[in-house]
Short mmCIF file of N, CA and C in Angstrom, two decimals:
data_model
loop_
_atom_site.label_atom_id
_atom_site.label_comp_id
_atom_site.label_asym_id
_atom_site.label_seq_id
_atom_site.Cartn_x
_atom_site.Cartn_y
_atom_site.Cartn_z
N MET A 30 5.03 -43.89 81.30
CA MET A 30 3.70 -43.47 80.87
C MET A 30 3.51 -42.00 81.21
N SER A 31 3.08 -41.22 80.26
CA SER A 31 2.89 -39.79 80.46
C SER A 31 1.56 -39.51 81.14
N THR A 32 1.56 -38.60 82.10
CA THR A 32 0.31 -38.22 82.75
C THR A 32 -0.17 -36.85 82.29
N THR A 33 0.57 -36.21 81.39
CA THR A 33 0.18 -34.89 80.93
C THR A 33 -0.86 -34.93 79.83
N ARG A 34 -1.06 -36.06 79.21
CA ARG A 34 -2.01 -36.17 78.10
C ARG A 34 -3.00 -37.28 78.42
N LYS A 35 -4.27 -37.02 78.16
CA LYS A 35 -5.29 -38.05 78.35
C LYS A 35 -5.96 -38.28 77.01
N LEU A 36 -5.79 -39.47 76.46
CA LEU A 36 -6.44 -39.82 75.21
C LEU A 36 -7.71 -40.59 75.50
N ARG A 37 -8.67 -40.48 74.63
CA ARG A 37 -9.93 -41.20 74.81
C ARG A 37 -9.71 -42.71 74.78
N LEU A 38 -8.76 -43.15 73.98
CA LEU A 38 -8.44 -44.56 73.88
C LEU A 38 -7.31 -44.86 74.85
N GLY A 39 -7.56 -45.70 75.84
CA GLY A 39 -6.57 -46.02 76.85
C GLY A 39 -5.61 -47.10 76.40
N PRO A 40 -4.87 -47.68 77.36
CA PRO A 40 -3.96 -48.78 77.02
C PRO A 40 -4.72 -49.92 76.37
N LEU A 41 -4.08 -50.63 75.47
CA LEU A 41 -4.75 -51.67 74.70
C LEU A 41 -4.65 -53.03 75.38
N PRO A 42 -5.77 -53.76 75.45
CA PRO A 42 -5.74 -55.11 76.02
C PRO A 42 -5.25 -56.11 74.97
N LYS A 43 -4.81 -57.26 75.41
CA LYS A 43 -4.46 -58.35 74.49
C LYS A 43 -5.75 -59.08 74.14
N THR A 44 -6.04 -59.23 72.85
CA THR A 44 -7.27 -59.89 72.42
C THR A 44 -7.03 -60.80 71.23
N GLU A 45 -7.96 -61.72 71.01
CA GLU A 45 -7.94 -62.55 69.81
C GLU A 45 -8.49 -61.72 68.66
N SER A 46 -7.93 -61.86 67.49
CA SER A 46 -8.31 -61.00 66.37
C SER A 46 -8.71 -61.79 65.13
N ILE A 47 -9.53 -61.14 64.30
CA ILE A 47 -9.89 -61.62 62.97
C ILE A 47 -9.47 -60.51 62.01
N LYS A 48 -8.77 -60.86 60.95
CA LYS A 48 -8.25 -59.86 60.03
C LYS A 48 -9.33 -59.35 59.08
N LEU A 49 -9.44 -58.01 58.99
CA LEU A 49 -10.29 -57.33 58.03
C LEU A 49 -9.40 -56.37 57.25
N THR A 50 -9.79 -56.08 56.02
CA THR A 50 -9.05 -55.12 55.21
C THR A 50 -10.02 -54.04 54.75
N PHE A 51 -9.58 -52.78 54.80
CA PHE A 51 -10.42 -51.69 54.31
C PHE A 51 -9.53 -50.59 53.74
N ALA A 52 -10.13 -49.74 52.94
CA ALA A 52 -9.42 -48.60 52.35
C ALA A 52 -9.93 -47.33 53.01
N CYS A 53 -9.04 -46.36 53.18
CA CYS A 53 -9.44 -45.08 53.76
C CYS A 53 -8.70 -43.95 53.05
N PRO A 54 -9.21 -42.74 53.16
CA PRO A 54 -8.53 -41.60 52.54
C PRO A 54 -7.14 -41.39 53.17
N ALA A 55 -6.23 -40.83 52.38
CA ALA A 55 -4.86 -40.60 52.85
C ALA A 55 -4.84 -39.71 54.10
N GLY A 56 -5.72 -38.73 54.15
CA GLY A 56 -5.77 -37.83 55.31
C GLY A 56 -6.15 -38.57 56.59
N LEU A 57 -7.08 -39.51 56.47
CA LEU A 57 -7.47 -40.30 57.64
C LEU A 57 -6.31 -41.18 58.10
N LYS A 58 -5.59 -41.78 57.15
CA LYS A 58 -4.44 -42.61 57.51
C LYS A 58 -3.39 -41.77 58.23
N ALA A 59 -3.16 -40.55 57.75
CA ALA A 59 -2.20 -39.66 58.41
C ALA A 59 -2.65 -39.33 59.84
N ASP A 60 -3.95 -39.08 60.02
CA ASP A 60 -4.48 -38.81 61.36
C ASP A 60 -4.34 -40.04 62.26
N LEU A 61 -4.60 -41.22 61.72
CA LEU A 61 -4.45 -42.45 62.51
C LEU A 61 -2.99 -42.64 62.93
N ASP A 62 -2.07 -42.35 62.03
CA ASP A 62 -0.65 -42.45 62.36
C ASP A 62 -0.26 -41.46 63.45
N ARG A 63 -0.79 -40.23 63.37
CA ARG A 63 -0.52 -39.24 64.41
C ARG A 63 -1.10 -39.69 65.75
N TYR A 64 -2.30 -40.25 65.72
CA TYR A 64 -2.91 -40.74 66.96
C TYR A 64 -2.06 -41.87 67.54
N ALA A 65 -1.57 -42.77 66.70
CA ALA A 65 -0.72 -43.86 67.17
C ALA A 65 0.54 -43.32 67.83
N THR A 66 1.11 -42.27 67.26
CA THR A 66 2.30 -41.65 67.85
C THR A 66 1.98 -41.06 69.22
N LEU A 67 0.87 -40.34 69.32
CA LEU A 67 0.47 -39.77 70.62
C LEU A 67 0.16 -40.87 71.63
N HIS A 68 -0.47 -41.93 71.17
CA HIS A 68 -0.79 -43.06 72.06
C HIS A 68 0.50 -43.67 72.60
N ALA A 69 1.48 -43.85 71.75
CA ALA A 69 2.77 -44.41 72.17
C ALA A 69 3.47 -43.49 73.17
N GLN A 70 3.43 -42.19 72.92
CA GLN A 70 4.04 -41.24 73.85
C GLN A 70 3.32 -41.24 75.19
N THR A 71 2.00 -41.38 75.17
CA THR A 71 1.20 -41.34 76.39
C THR A 71 1.35 -42.60 77.22
N TYR A 72 1.34 -43.76 76.58
CA TYR A 72 1.31 -45.03 77.31
C TYR A 72 2.63 -45.79 77.27
N GLY A 73 3.65 -45.25 76.60
CA GLY A 73 4.98 -45.82 76.65
C GLY A 73 5.17 -47.12 75.88
N GLU A 74 4.28 -47.42 74.96
CA GLU A 74 4.40 -48.64 74.17
C GLU A 74 4.06 -48.32 72.72
N ALA A 75 5.00 -48.57 71.82
CA ALA A 75 4.77 -48.30 70.40
C ALA A 75 3.63 -49.16 69.89
N VAL A 76 2.76 -48.56 69.10
CA VAL A 76 1.62 -49.28 68.54
C VAL A 76 1.36 -48.74 67.13
N ASP A 77 1.06 -49.64 66.22
CA ASP A 77 0.74 -49.26 64.85
C ASP A 77 -0.72 -48.82 64.78
N ALA A 78 -1.00 -47.91 63.87
CA ALA A 78 -2.37 -47.42 63.70
C ALA A 78 -3.35 -48.55 63.43
N THR A 79 -2.91 -49.58 62.71
CA THR A 79 -3.82 -50.69 62.39
C THR A 79 -4.25 -51.44 63.64
N VAL A 80 -3.46 -51.39 64.69
CA VAL A 80 -3.83 -52.03 65.95
C VAL A 80 -4.87 -51.19 66.69
N LEU A 81 -4.81 -49.88 66.51
CA LEU A 81 -5.74 -48.98 67.19
C LEU A 81 -7.14 -49.00 66.59
N ILE A 82 -7.24 -49.22 65.29
CA ILE A 82 -8.52 -49.09 64.58
C ILE A 82 -9.63 -49.93 65.21
N PRO A 83 -9.45 -51.21 65.51
CA PRO A 83 -10.55 -51.98 66.10
C PRO A 83 -11.01 -51.42 67.44
N HIS A 84 -10.07 -50.92 68.24
CA HIS A 84 -10.43 -50.36 69.54
C HIS A 84 -11.19 -49.05 69.38
N MET A 85 -10.80 -48.26 68.39
CA MET A 85 -11.51 -47.02 68.10
C MET A 85 -12.94 -47.31 67.63
N LEU A 86 -13.08 -48.29 66.75
CA LEU A 86 -14.41 -48.65 66.25
C LEU A 86 -15.29 -49.18 67.38
N GLU A 87 -14.70 -50.00 68.23
CA GLU A 87 -15.46 -50.55 69.35
C GLU A 87 -15.93 -49.44 70.30
N ALA A 88 -15.05 -48.48 70.60
CA ALA A 88 -15.42 -47.36 71.46
C ALA A 88 -16.51 -46.51 70.80
N PHE A 89 -16.38 -46.30 69.49
CA PHE A 89 -17.39 -45.53 68.76
C PHE A 89 -18.75 -46.20 68.84
N MET A 90 -18.78 -47.51 68.58
CA MET A 90 -20.05 -48.24 68.60
C MET A 90 -20.64 -48.31 70.00
N ALA A 91 -19.80 -48.43 71.01
CA ALA A 91 -20.29 -48.46 72.40
C ALA A 91 -20.93 -47.14 72.79
N GLY A 92 -20.46 -46.04 72.19
CA GLY A 92 -21.01 -44.73 72.51
C GLY A 92 -22.18 -44.31 71.63
N ASP A 93 -22.56 -45.12 70.66
CA ASP A 93 -23.65 -44.80 69.74
C ASP A 93 -24.96 -45.30 70.33
N ARG A 94 -25.74 -44.39 70.90
CA ARG A 94 -26.99 -44.77 71.57
C ARG A 94 -27.98 -45.43 70.63
N GLY A 95 -28.07 -44.93 69.41
CA GLY A 95 -28.99 -45.52 68.44
C GLY A 95 -28.63 -46.96 68.13
N PHE A 96 -27.35 -47.23 68.00
CA PHE A 96 -26.89 -48.60 67.76
C PHE A 96 -27.20 -49.48 68.95
N ARG A 97 -26.91 -49.00 70.15
CA ARG A 97 -27.17 -49.80 71.35
C ARG A 97 -28.66 -50.10 71.49
N ARG A 98 -29.51 -49.11 71.22
CA ARG A 98 -30.96 -49.34 71.29
C ARG A 98 -31.39 -50.36 70.25
N GLY A 99 -30.79 -50.30 69.07
CA GLY A 99 -31.14 -51.22 68.00
C GLY A 99 -30.69 -52.65 68.25
N MET A 100 -29.74 -52.84 69.18
CA MET A 100 -29.26 -54.18 69.49
C MET A 100 -30.27 -54.96 70.33
N GLY A 101 -31.16 -54.28 71.01
CA GLY A 101 -32.11 -54.96 71.88
C GLY A 101 -31.53 -55.15 73.27
N GLU A 102 -32.40 -55.40 74.21
CA GLU A 102 -31.99 -55.51 75.61
C GLU A 102 -31.25 -56.79 75.92
N ASP A 103 -31.46 -57.87 75.15
CA ASP A 103 -30.82 -59.14 75.47
C ASP A 103 -29.40 -59.24 74.94
N HIS A 104 -28.95 -58.26 74.16
CA HIS A 104 -27.59 -58.29 73.62
C HIS A 104 -26.67 -57.55 74.57
N ARG A 105 -25.62 -58.21 75.01
CA ARG A 105 -24.65 -57.59 75.91
C ARG A 105 -23.53 -56.96 75.10
N PRO A 106 -23.05 -55.78 75.54
CA PRO A 106 -21.92 -55.18 74.84
C PRO A 106 -20.66 -56.00 75.06
N SER A 107 -19.68 -55.83 74.17
CA SER A 107 -18.43 -56.56 74.31
C SER A 107 -17.70 -56.12 75.57
N SER A 108 -16.71 -56.89 75.97
CA SER A 108 -16.00 -56.63 77.22
C SER A 108 -15.29 -55.28 77.22
N ARG A 109 -14.88 -54.76 76.07
CA ARG A 109 -14.16 -53.48 76.01
C ARG A 109 -15.10 -52.28 76.03
N ALA A 110 -16.37 -52.47 75.75
CA ALA A 110 -17.27 -51.34 75.60
C ALA A 110 -17.37 -50.49 76.85
N ALA A 111 -17.19 -51.08 78.01
CA ALA A 111 -17.33 -50.35 79.26
C ALA A 111 -16.08 -49.56 79.62
N THR A 112 -14.95 -49.80 78.95
CA THR A 112 -13.71 -49.12 79.33
C THR A 112 -13.48 -47.86 78.57
#
């Protein structure tokens, strides 16, 4: 594991998944592939960009104050939101 680079997205936990399909611009796919390469170099485990996307979305939503406020106080964030 490399200590010279710190990515916002840390090592990935093992989780149960539901498959979703979406389309994105070619430039975004290229950026996701580059991020996956950097993630693999940083954490020493090869990972496909499609595996990173749910974790990126979860981190994005956890950091969106407007979304969190809109969820109400009785809704708890997912287990990954705090990491």
